[in-house]
Amino acid sequence: MSLAEQMDTVTDAAVDRHPTAETFESTAPATGTVVGVFPVHDEAAVGETVARARTAAAQWAALGFGGRRERLTAYRGYLARRMHELADLVHRENGKPHADAILEISLSVDHLAWAAKHARTTLGPRKVPSGMLAADHASYLEYQPLGVVGVIGPWNYPVFTPMGSIAYALAAGNAVVFKPSEFTPAVGAWLAVAWRAAVPDVADAFQVVTGLGATGAALCRVPVDKIAFTGSAATGRKVMAACAETLTPVLLELGGKDAMIVDDDADVAAAADAAVWGAMSNGGQTCIGIERVYATSAVYDRFVAEVTAQVQKLRPGSDDEATYGPMTMPSQIDVVRRHVADATAAGARVVTGGTDDDASPGEGYVAPTVLLDVPETSAAVREETFGPTLTITEVADAEEALERANATSYGLAGAVFSTSRGRAMDLARRMRSGMTSINSVLTFASVPALPFGGVGESGFGRIHGEDGLKEFTRAKAITRRRVPLPVNLMSFGRPANAADALARVMGMVHGRHR
Ligand code: NDP
């Protein structure tokens, strides 16, 4: 079945179930043409979808780790065989270059493989030591699925970002209902269509609901057993408030204002290359993108020159050779303009790019923009810009760089460039963020074994890795009495001197420690 036919099937099925449903259009940011028409699922429709997911969740959980791994493997194979088809859709609906979409899908497939492979060893039943006071018992730990997980995702990485929750939630034994951003519903629907085709016997274990913000809000209220939200801090607050009503646990992956530190001994050319990619790829619409650089005086001039030279080679556009695409969400252009205007009004210098009409590469695009001498108090340093911009600030040394990097309410990720391994590790550890890469940018996102998530206003909870699997489970503790001991301390029948005997034993075992 062609892509268009598959998309029609999704829309028709959804409209058939809810004939009165309103619809909305998703349009290509590069051309304004319609990519697809999708139903606006209301609370009743979301409720019905979650009810179907609940039935499927029991079936999915009963398959066990082996049965689920088999089906997740089929799904990953399906995606891997249709990478170009999906990348083409991502290119049209989100605007990013086809090659970047291929990279995004590759990462997602790799995460699916890891989650499926490691679910049993991370979550499966195991015996744990019972300890002295329960020596007559065997103790068991296992991580059980929650039931139905609601995933709410953004538009900037419409495959990779939600898949970080979907893959791990499914591998942990949950059913998933996914609400994609209103800017990328076609990609979300494609992922669900692909699931139905690859895993027909438990098709309802992964479903999509489409709509605007209200559909996401409905998913929080229905309720489900956990919400995994990725998006802005502002919406994250609303989601958490809505989830509080039903005591639904939440995982929040929010925005960032990530910094790179370039130390005295850094490979300056490599640092500049990484900073330009970290700041400008995907049009800067990357939660873990580099938005600020703090370079020491020893390397500052060379670093600025190198970045400027590299940025001048970038060309935004929608063709195959373009380095990045249009802004996916048109209103984001106003945010970028405000940050650049605010910075220049405060004395910043625009080395390349800018948001004036004569610098614009065309309607819907933002020129790659490098700003120097931006005051630390301005919006371009304090707030998430989410555009192809970079501030570069000279600092005395790496300690000052770290202090400034950490002076933010966000704390998602960051990077350190230094050729001294010990120094770089020390800086990375002390960076207030959930993730830091040394001598590269964004690499942690491509390592499935590493947890992904932030601190402060960047949210809490983790996707990816063992932590990401556990995030979608509840720990279950079981003890089994093996042999009755002569004295049972937890019984009204215990002898009167049992407490004294216990105190003596505890004194002998623990009392000698000072
Ligand atoms: P938003 O917060 O605007 O939206 C995120 C999702 O929430 C969308 O699907 C949106 O639907 C939905 N939504 C909107 N209102 C509500 C509501 N009241 N209740 C429930 N859901 C709602 O973020 P963006 O889509 O603009 O994404 C960009 C943001 O995401 C940036 O801040 C970026 O840093 C962050 N991000 C974080 C990542 C991380 O892993 N930490 C990764 C990627 C992005 P609709 O679009 O239909 O309004």
XYZ file of C-alpha atoms and ligand atoms in Angstrom:
562
model
C 0.000 0.000 0.000
C 1.387 3.423 -0.904
C 2.115 6.026 1.724
C -0.868 8.128 0.623
C -3.186 5.104 0.873
C -1.831 4.220 4.287
C -2.392 7.760 5.541
C -5.941 7.747 4.131
C -6.614 4.500 5.961
C -5.621 6.058 9.265
C -7.695 9.172 8.705
C -10.712 7.268 7.395
C -10.635 4.801 10.277
C -10.447 7.623 12.782
C -13.210 9.616 11.102
C -15.373 6.461 10.763
C -15.148 5.927 14.498
C -16.030 9.560 15.142
C -18.020 10.785 12.147
C -18.585 14.205 13.664
C -14.887 14.768 14.383
C -13.436 18.043 13.214
C -10.315 17.827 11.104
C -7.143 19.878 10.778
C -4.486 20.142 8.093
C -0.782 19.607 8.389
C 1.179 21.672 5.900
C 4.743 21.527 4.566
C 6.723 24.437 6.067
C 8.774 24.814 2.876
C 5.867 25.103 0.434
C 2.678 25.528 2.438
C 1.132 22.546 0.616
C -1.109 20.202 2.561
C 0.640 17.051 3.781
C -2.439 15.442 5.312
C -5.811 15.999 6.964
C -6.350 14.517 10.399
C -9.194 14.229 12.884
C -9.218 16.358 16.004
C -9.787 13.666 18.603
C -11.916 14.920 21.454
C -12.032 13.555 24.993
C -14.539 10.795 24.058
C -12.354 9.660 21.153
C -9.230 9.694 23.297
C -11.111 7.724 25.970
C -12.156 5.059 23.446
C -8.602 4.771 22.131
C -7.228 4.364 25.635
C -9.915 1.741 26.402
C -8.783 -0.277 23.348
C -5.179 0.191 24.477
C -6.104 -1.161 27.902
C -7.411 -4.393 26.387
C -4.299 -4.635 24.207
C -2.044 -3.898 27.198
C -3.133 -7.125 28.903
C -2.476 -9.086 25.706
C 0.871 -7.330 25.151
C 2.026 -7.903 28.732
C 1.011 -11.588 28.539
C 3.392 -12.090 25.592
C 6.314 -11.811 27.993
C 9.740 -10.430 27.170
C 10.373 -12.980 24.403
C 7.090 -12.419 22.584
C 7.419 -8.673 22.789
C 11.021 -8.738 21.593
C 9.955 -10.744 18.538
C 7.305 -8.170 17.628
C 9.478 -5.142 18.361
C 12.084 -6.716 16.093
C 9.475 -7.029 13.327
C 8.570 -3.355 13.810
C 12.196 -2.252 13.671
C 12.684 -4.301 10.488
C 9.619 -2.680 8.960
C 10.950 0.815 9.732
C 14.471 -0.021 8.553
C 13.153 -1.261 5.199
C 11.126 1.919 4.671
C 13.618 4.518 5.894
C 13.494 6.602 2.720
C 9.702 6.607 2.616
C 9.484 7.822 6.212
C 12.380 10.266 5.732
C 10.568 11.770 2.765
C 7.507 12.351 4.936
C 9.624 13.855 7.742
C 11.290 16.129 5.156
C 7.946 17.323 3.831
C 6.153 17.765 7.140
C 8.968 19.009 9.396
C 11.153 20.602 6.705
C 14.518 19.062 7.654
C 16.826 17.683 4.935
C 16.190 14.088 3.875
C 19.683 13.063 5.082
C 18.987 14.420 8.580
C 15.703 12.535 8.634
C 17.566 9.319 7.750
C 19.930 9.952 10.690
C 16.967 10.545 13.017
C 15.210 7.350 11.915
C 18.448 5.330 12.193
C 18.858 6.429 15.809
C 15.250 5.487 16.543
C 15.675 2.018 15.021
C 18.819 1.497 17.100
C 16.970 2.475 20.284
C 14.139 0.077 19.426
C 16.675 -2.731 19.059
C 18.380 -1.918 22.368
C 15.157 -1.582 24.344
C 13.800 -4.893 23.035
C 17.076 -6.713 23.683
C 17.686 -5.419 27.213
C 14.155 -5.410 28.641
C 14.371 -8.885 30.177
C 17.760 -8.431 31.865
C 16.818 -4.971 33.176
C 13.262 -5.666 34.292
C 12.838 -9.411 34.635
C 12.417 -11.219 37.968
C 15.555 -11.673 40.042
C 16.442 -12.862 43.527
C 17.981 -10.330 45.873
C 19.720 -10.973 49.203
C 17.241 -11.067 52.103
C 19.616 -9.737 54.758
C 20.067 -10.790 58.341
C 16.602 -9.943 59.672
C 14.782 -11.890 56.970
C 17.293 -14.719 56.577
C 14.465 -17.250 56.553
C 12.924 -15.643 53.455
C 13.708 -15.585 49.739
C 13.337 -12.097 48.232
C 12.392 -11.289 44.658
C 12.351 -8.093 42.637
C 10.737 -7.482 39.275
C 9.623 -4.457 37.268
C 6.059 -4.738 36.021
C 4.440 -2.687 33.267
C 2.209 0.217 34.256
C -0.559 -0.496 31.724
C -1.202 2.278 29.206
C 1.371 5.033 28.690
C 0.342 8.290 26.997
C 3.153 9.821 24.940
C 2.888 13.496 23.935
C 5.571 14.613 21.514
C 6.955 17.705 19.804
C 7.549 18.403 16.103
C 11.316 18.969 15.952
C 12.385 15.300 15.903
C 9.005 13.742 15.134
C 10.385 10.172 15.011
C 13.345 10.125 17.403
C 11.866 12.101 20.283
C 8.609 10.180 20.760
C 10.339 6.869 19.971
C 12.564 7.437 23.021
C 9.420 6.932 25.103
C 7.408 4.632 22.808
C 10.148 2.005 22.299
C 11.036 1.802 25.982
C 7.405 1.827 27.185
C 6.467 -0.970 24.759
C 9.548 -3.047 25.576
C 8.654 -2.732 29.261
C 5.255 -4.299 28.495
C 2.943 -1.273 28.239
C 0.515 -0.276 25.526
C 1.086 3.230 24.150
C -1.251 5.970 22.931
C 0.759 8.666 21.161
C -0.349 12.239 20.527
C 2.018 13.824 17.982
C 2.379 17.583 17.640
C -0.218 19.268 15.444
C 2.734 20.222 13.199
C 3.747 16.599 12.549
C 0.631 14.400 12.762
C 1.390 12.619 9.472
C 4.679 11.271 10.839
C 2.927 10.114 14.026
C 0.154 8.436 12.032
C 2.734 6.778 9.756
C 4.463 5.250 12.791
C 1.156 3.787 13.996
C 0.228 2.490 10.532
C 3.635 0.831 10.356
C 3.003 -0.812 13.738
C -0.351 -2.231 12.617
C 1.311 -3.651 9.506
C 4.305 -5.127 11.346
C 2.490 -6.325 14.484
C -1.054 -7.159 13.347
C -1.827 -9.554 16.226
C -1.511 -6.809 18.882
C -2.222 -3.801 16.672
C -3.851 -1.752 19.437
C -0.738 -1.904 21.634
C 0.461 1.226 19.821
C -2.103 3.763 18.598
C -2.091 7.420 17.674
C -4.579 10.159 18.483
C -4.333 13.429 16.576
C -5.423 16.957 17.295
C -4.280 20.193 18.880
C -3.243 20.926 22.456
C -6.693 19.964 23.787
C -6.227 16.376 22.552
C -3.001 16.121 24.565
C -4.800 17.595 27.562
C -7.536 14.964 27.176
C -4.928 12.209 27.232
C -3.748 13.522 30.619
C -7.283 13.498 32.017
C -8.586 10.172 30.677
C -6.534 8.922 32.625
C -3.651 6.735 31.509
C -1.092 5.114 33.827
C 1.742 7.501 32.994
C 2.281 10.479 30.703
C 5.615 10.833 28.935
C 5.670 14.441 27.753
C 8.300 16.052 25.529
C 7.878 19.724 24.747
C 8.276 23.171 26.223
C 8.542 23.921 29.938
C 5.380 26.061 29.720
C 3.272 23.189 28.393
C 5.056 20.753 30.732
C 3.692 22.719 33.691
C 0.146 22.445 32.319
C 0.559 18.723 31.726
C 1.813 18.184 35.262
C -1.089 20.188 36.696
C -3.600 18.170 34.677
C -1.958 14.909 35.747
C -2.116 15.985 39.393
C -5.931 15.786 39.201
C -5.801 12.041 38.584
C -2.453 11.401 40.356
C -1.044 10.216 37.027
C 2.778 10.078 37.154
C 4.614 12.183 34.580
C 7.938 12.138 32.796
C 8.879 15.595 31.545
C 11.496 16.091 28.797
C 11.545 19.860 28.386
C 13.654 22.522 26.759
C 17.261 23.507 27.248
C 19.817 26.290 26.885
C 22.803 24.053 26.407
C 26.324 25.418 26.584
C 29.671 24.334 25.194
C 32.907 25.012 27.080
C 36.039 25.418 24.949
C 39.117 25.125 27.145
C 42.692 26.405 26.539
C 43.909 23.060 25.197
C 40.902 22.301 22.960
C 41.159 21.239 19.323
C 39.680 24.538 18.128
C 38.758 23.423 14.609
C 36.935 20.352 15.956
C 35.186 22.450 18.617
C 34.034 24.967 15.997
C 32.786 22.216 13.690
C 30.823 20.639 16.562
C 29.455 23.997 17.761
C 28.190 24.866 14.276
C 26.512 21.473 13.886
C 25.150 21.566 17.459
C 23.719 25.055 16.974
C 22.561 25.090 13.366
C 21.596 21.555 12.338
C 17.832 21.072 12.171
C 17.635 24.883 11.999
C 18.627 25.014 15.663
C 15.323 23.383 16.606
C 17.001 20.831 18.835
C 16.322 20.549 22.567
C 19.940 19.457 23.132
C 21.293 21.943 20.578
C 24.206 24.175 21.549
C 22.918 27.722 22.046
C 25.843 29.235 24.007
C 29.611 28.819 23.801
C 32.061 29.940 26.501
C 35.586 29.965 25.057
C 38.676 30.800 27.096
C 40.802 33.849 26.136
C 43.536 31.519 24.886
C 41.308 30.148 22.093
C 38.517 32.727 21.709
C 39.781 34.597 18.603
C 40.706 31.420 16.744
C 37.379 29.827 17.691
C 35.315 32.820 16.506
C 37.232 32.933 13.207
C 36.757 29.208 12.633
C 33.022 29.293 13.471
C 32.480 32.320 11.231
C 34.233 30.640 8.313
C 32.220 27.453 8.745
C 28.864 29.199 9.201
C 29.370 31.140 5.976
C 29.305 27.835 4.106
C 25.826 26.917 5.407
C 22.837 27.323 3.135
C 19.282 26.913 4.430
C 16.781 25.602 1.893
C 14.476 22.756 0.977
C 16.541 21.079 -1.751
C 18.776 18.033 -1.276
C 21.965 20.085 -0.868
C 20.555 22.482 1.752
C 22.238 22.307 5.160
C 19.010 22.882 7.085
C 15.384 23.559 6.352
C 12.734 26.150 7.166
C 11.474 26.785 10.690
C 8.844 24.087 11.267
C 6.628 26.264 13.457
C 6.325 29.729 11.875
C 5.776 31.491 15.219
C 9.259 30.390 16.344
C 10.739 32.929 13.902
C 9.332 35.714 16.093
C 11.076 34.253 19.153
C 14.415 34.168 17.308
C 13.904 37.748 16.074
C 13.102 38.952 19.582
C 16.236 37.328 21.020
C 18.520 38.757 18.321
C 16.933 42.234 18.576
C 17.165 42.203 22.363
C 20.833 41.142 22.211
C 21.851 43.772 19.641
C 19.972 46.476 21.548
C 22.104 45.525 24.557
C 25.338 45.908 22.566
C 25.856 42.467 21.002
C 27.595 42.154 17.637
C 26.126 40.068 14.813
C 29.145 38.431 13.151
C 27.162 36.560 10.575
C 23.471 36.200 9.736
C 20.918 38.153 11.714
C 17.187 38.455 11.343
C 16.919 41.617 9.189
C 15.066 41.131 5.925
C 18.285 41.562 3.901
C 19.929 38.702 5.857
C 16.935 36.369 5.430
C 17.472 33.351 3.157
C 13.739 33.499 2.283
C 10.351 33.466 3.905
C 10.111 30.845 6.617
C 13.892 30.557 7.009
C 16.346 32.058 9.499
C 19.946 32.758 8.491
C 22.639 31.049 10.584
C 23.426 33.735 13.133
C 26.457 34.149 15.386
C 26.344 36.750 18.165
C 29.287 38.063 20.186
C 29.384 40.188 23.345
C 25.856 39.268 24.368
C 25.154 40.329 27.970
C 24.447 37.341 30.208
C 21.157 38.957 31.223
C 19.684 39.046 27.722
C 17.035 36.652 26.411
C 19.504 35.199 23.867
C 21.533 33.807 26.791
C 18.787 33.075 29.320
C 15.836 31.746 27.288
C 15.592 28.880 24.809
C 15.934 30.433 21.329
C 15.281 27.238 19.333
C 16.681 28.689 16.114
C 19.969 28.610 14.155
C 21.763 31.017 16.485
C 24.855 30.820 18.642
C 26.263 33.206 21.239
C 30.029 33.072 21.807
C 31.424 34.618 24.974
C 35.054 35.052 26.016
C 35.929 33.884 29.536
C 39.159 33.916 31.555
C 39.286 30.169 32.078
C 37.251 26.960 32.115
C 36.094 27.575 35.699
C 34.430 30.817 34.661
C 32.991 29.028 31.629
C 31.476 26.355 33.885
C 30.057 28.925 36.277
C 28.324 30.733 33.400
C 27.209 27.510 31.728
C 25.551 26.454 34.985
C 23.876 29.833 35.606
C 20.641 28.822 33.904
C 17.292 27.551 35.075
C 17.547 24.800 32.459
C 19.882 21.809 32.696
C 19.408 19.468 29.763
C 22.818 18.801 28.203
C 26.088 20.426 27.132
C 29.578 19.837 25.780
C 33.181 20.250 26.870
C 36.138 20.579 24.497
C 39.539 19.840 26.053
C 42.361 17.459 25.164
C 43.024 16.727 28.847
C 40.889 13.715 29.706
C 40.915 14.276 33.455
C 40.117 17.969 33.175
C 37.326 17.351 30.666
C 35.768 14.612 32.824
C 35.886 16.884 35.860
C 34.165 19.727 33.986
C 31.589 17.334 32.531
C 30.740 15.956 35.992
C 30.304 19.434 37.434
C 28.179 20.710 34.555
C 24.616 21.030 35.879
C 22.912 18.961 33.200
C 21.553 15.494 32.636
C 24.010 14.801 29.789
C 27.397 16.101 28.668
C 29.531 15.076 25.700
C 33.303 15.566 25.628
C 34.938 16.596 22.341
C 31.672 16.176 20.438
C 28.071 17.329 20.642
C 24.813 15.429 21.175
C 26.565 12.019 21.143
C 24.879 10.740 24.328
C 21.540 10.694 22.451
C 22.905 8.051 20.085
C 24.097 5.722 22.862
C 21.048 3.612 23.731
C 22.561 2.425 27.023
C 22.766 6.009 28.336
C 19.809 7.673 30.046
C 18.409 10.851 28.467
C 16.808 13.640 30.485
C 17.413 16.887 32.292
C 17.420 18.720 35.588
C 15.727 21.949 36.688
C 13.429 23.446 34.041
C 14.578 20.813 31.570
C 12.356 18.345 33.378
C 12.746 15.059 35.201
C 12.644 11.349 34.586
C 14.702 9.496 31.993
C 14.153 7.862 28.644
C 16.755 5.531 27.008
C 18.926 2.929 28.700
C 18.041 0.857 31.744
C 16.634 3.938 33.494
C 14.404 4.539 30.476
C 13.009 1.010 30.685
C 12.433 1.275 34.446
C 10.714 4.651 33.960
C 7.724 2.813 32.461
C 7.372 0.187 35.190
C 6.582 -0.197 38.848
C 9.002 -2.088 41.026
C 7.364 -5.111 42.593
C 8.852 -6.633 45.753
C 7.962 -10.164 46.867
C 9.224 -12.183 49.849
C 8.630 -15.915 50.321
C 9.148 -17.585 53.659
C 11.410 -20.584 53.071
C 11.926 -22.160 56.497
C 10.208 -21.150 59.706
C 12.777 -20.061 62.303
C 12.216 -20.999 65.967
C 11.670 -17.331 66.838
C 9.403 -15.143 64.690
C 10.050 -11.508 65.634
C 6.987 -10.296 63.747
C 4.461 -12.244 65.765
C 2.644 -11.536 69.026
C 3.834 -15.012 69.979
C 7.505 -14.001 70.157
C 9.214 -14.735 73.482
C 9.556 -11.859 75.956
C 13.379 -11.885 75.765
C 13.481 -11.770 71.939
C 13.943 -7.978 71.810
C 16.929 -8.128 74.186
C 18.498 -10.917 72.126
C 17.969 -8.863 68.960
C 19.527 -5.739 70.539
C 22.589 -7.848 71.597
C 23.044 -9.242 68.083
C 22.666 -5.771 66.504
C 25.186 -4.392 68.975
C 27.698 -7.093 68.027
C 27.195 -6.677 64.264
C 26.791 -2.900 63.927
C 27.835 -1.414 67.273
C 31.562 -1.735 66.650
C 31.422 0.785 63.767
C 32.344 4.341 64.708
P 4.955 22.305 23.060
O 5.160 22.302 24.519
O 4.270 23.452 22.432
O 4.081 21.012 22.632
C 4.490 19.692 22.918
C 3.299 18.775 22.747
O 2.316 19.051 23.754
C 2.573 18.919 21.413
O 2.125 17.659 20.967
C 1.403 19.797 21.788
O 0.325 19.675 20.909
C 1.047 19.239 23.142
N 0.234 20.132 23.979
C 0.023 21.461 23.844
N -0.776 21.911 24.857
C -1.051 20.848 25.647
C -1.784 20.663 26.866
N -2.390 21.675 27.465
N -1.826 19.431 27.399
C -1.191 18.396 26.816
N -0.476 18.499 25.674
C -0.411 19.707 25.093
O 6.379 22.029 22.419
P 6.813 22.038 20.905
O 5.995 21.036 20.154
O 6.830 23.441 20.421
O 8.307 21.468 20.992
C 9.408 22.272 21.236
C 9.860 22.148 22.672
O 10.132 20.799 22.966
C 11.149 22.896 22.946
O 11.076 23.563 24.175
C 12.178 21.774 23.014
O 13.329 22.102 23.744
C 11.389 20.693 23.640
N 12.000 19.397 23.385
C 12.548 18.704 24.432
C 13.175 17.504 24.210
C 13.739 16.707 25.344
O 13.945 15.513 25.156
N 14.017 17.257 26.496
C 13.293 16.938 22.852
C 12.674 17.719 21.852
C 12.053 18.914 22.130
P 0.143 20.710 19.686
O 1.440 20.755 18.938
O -0.925 20.063 18.930
O -0.190 22.029 20.311
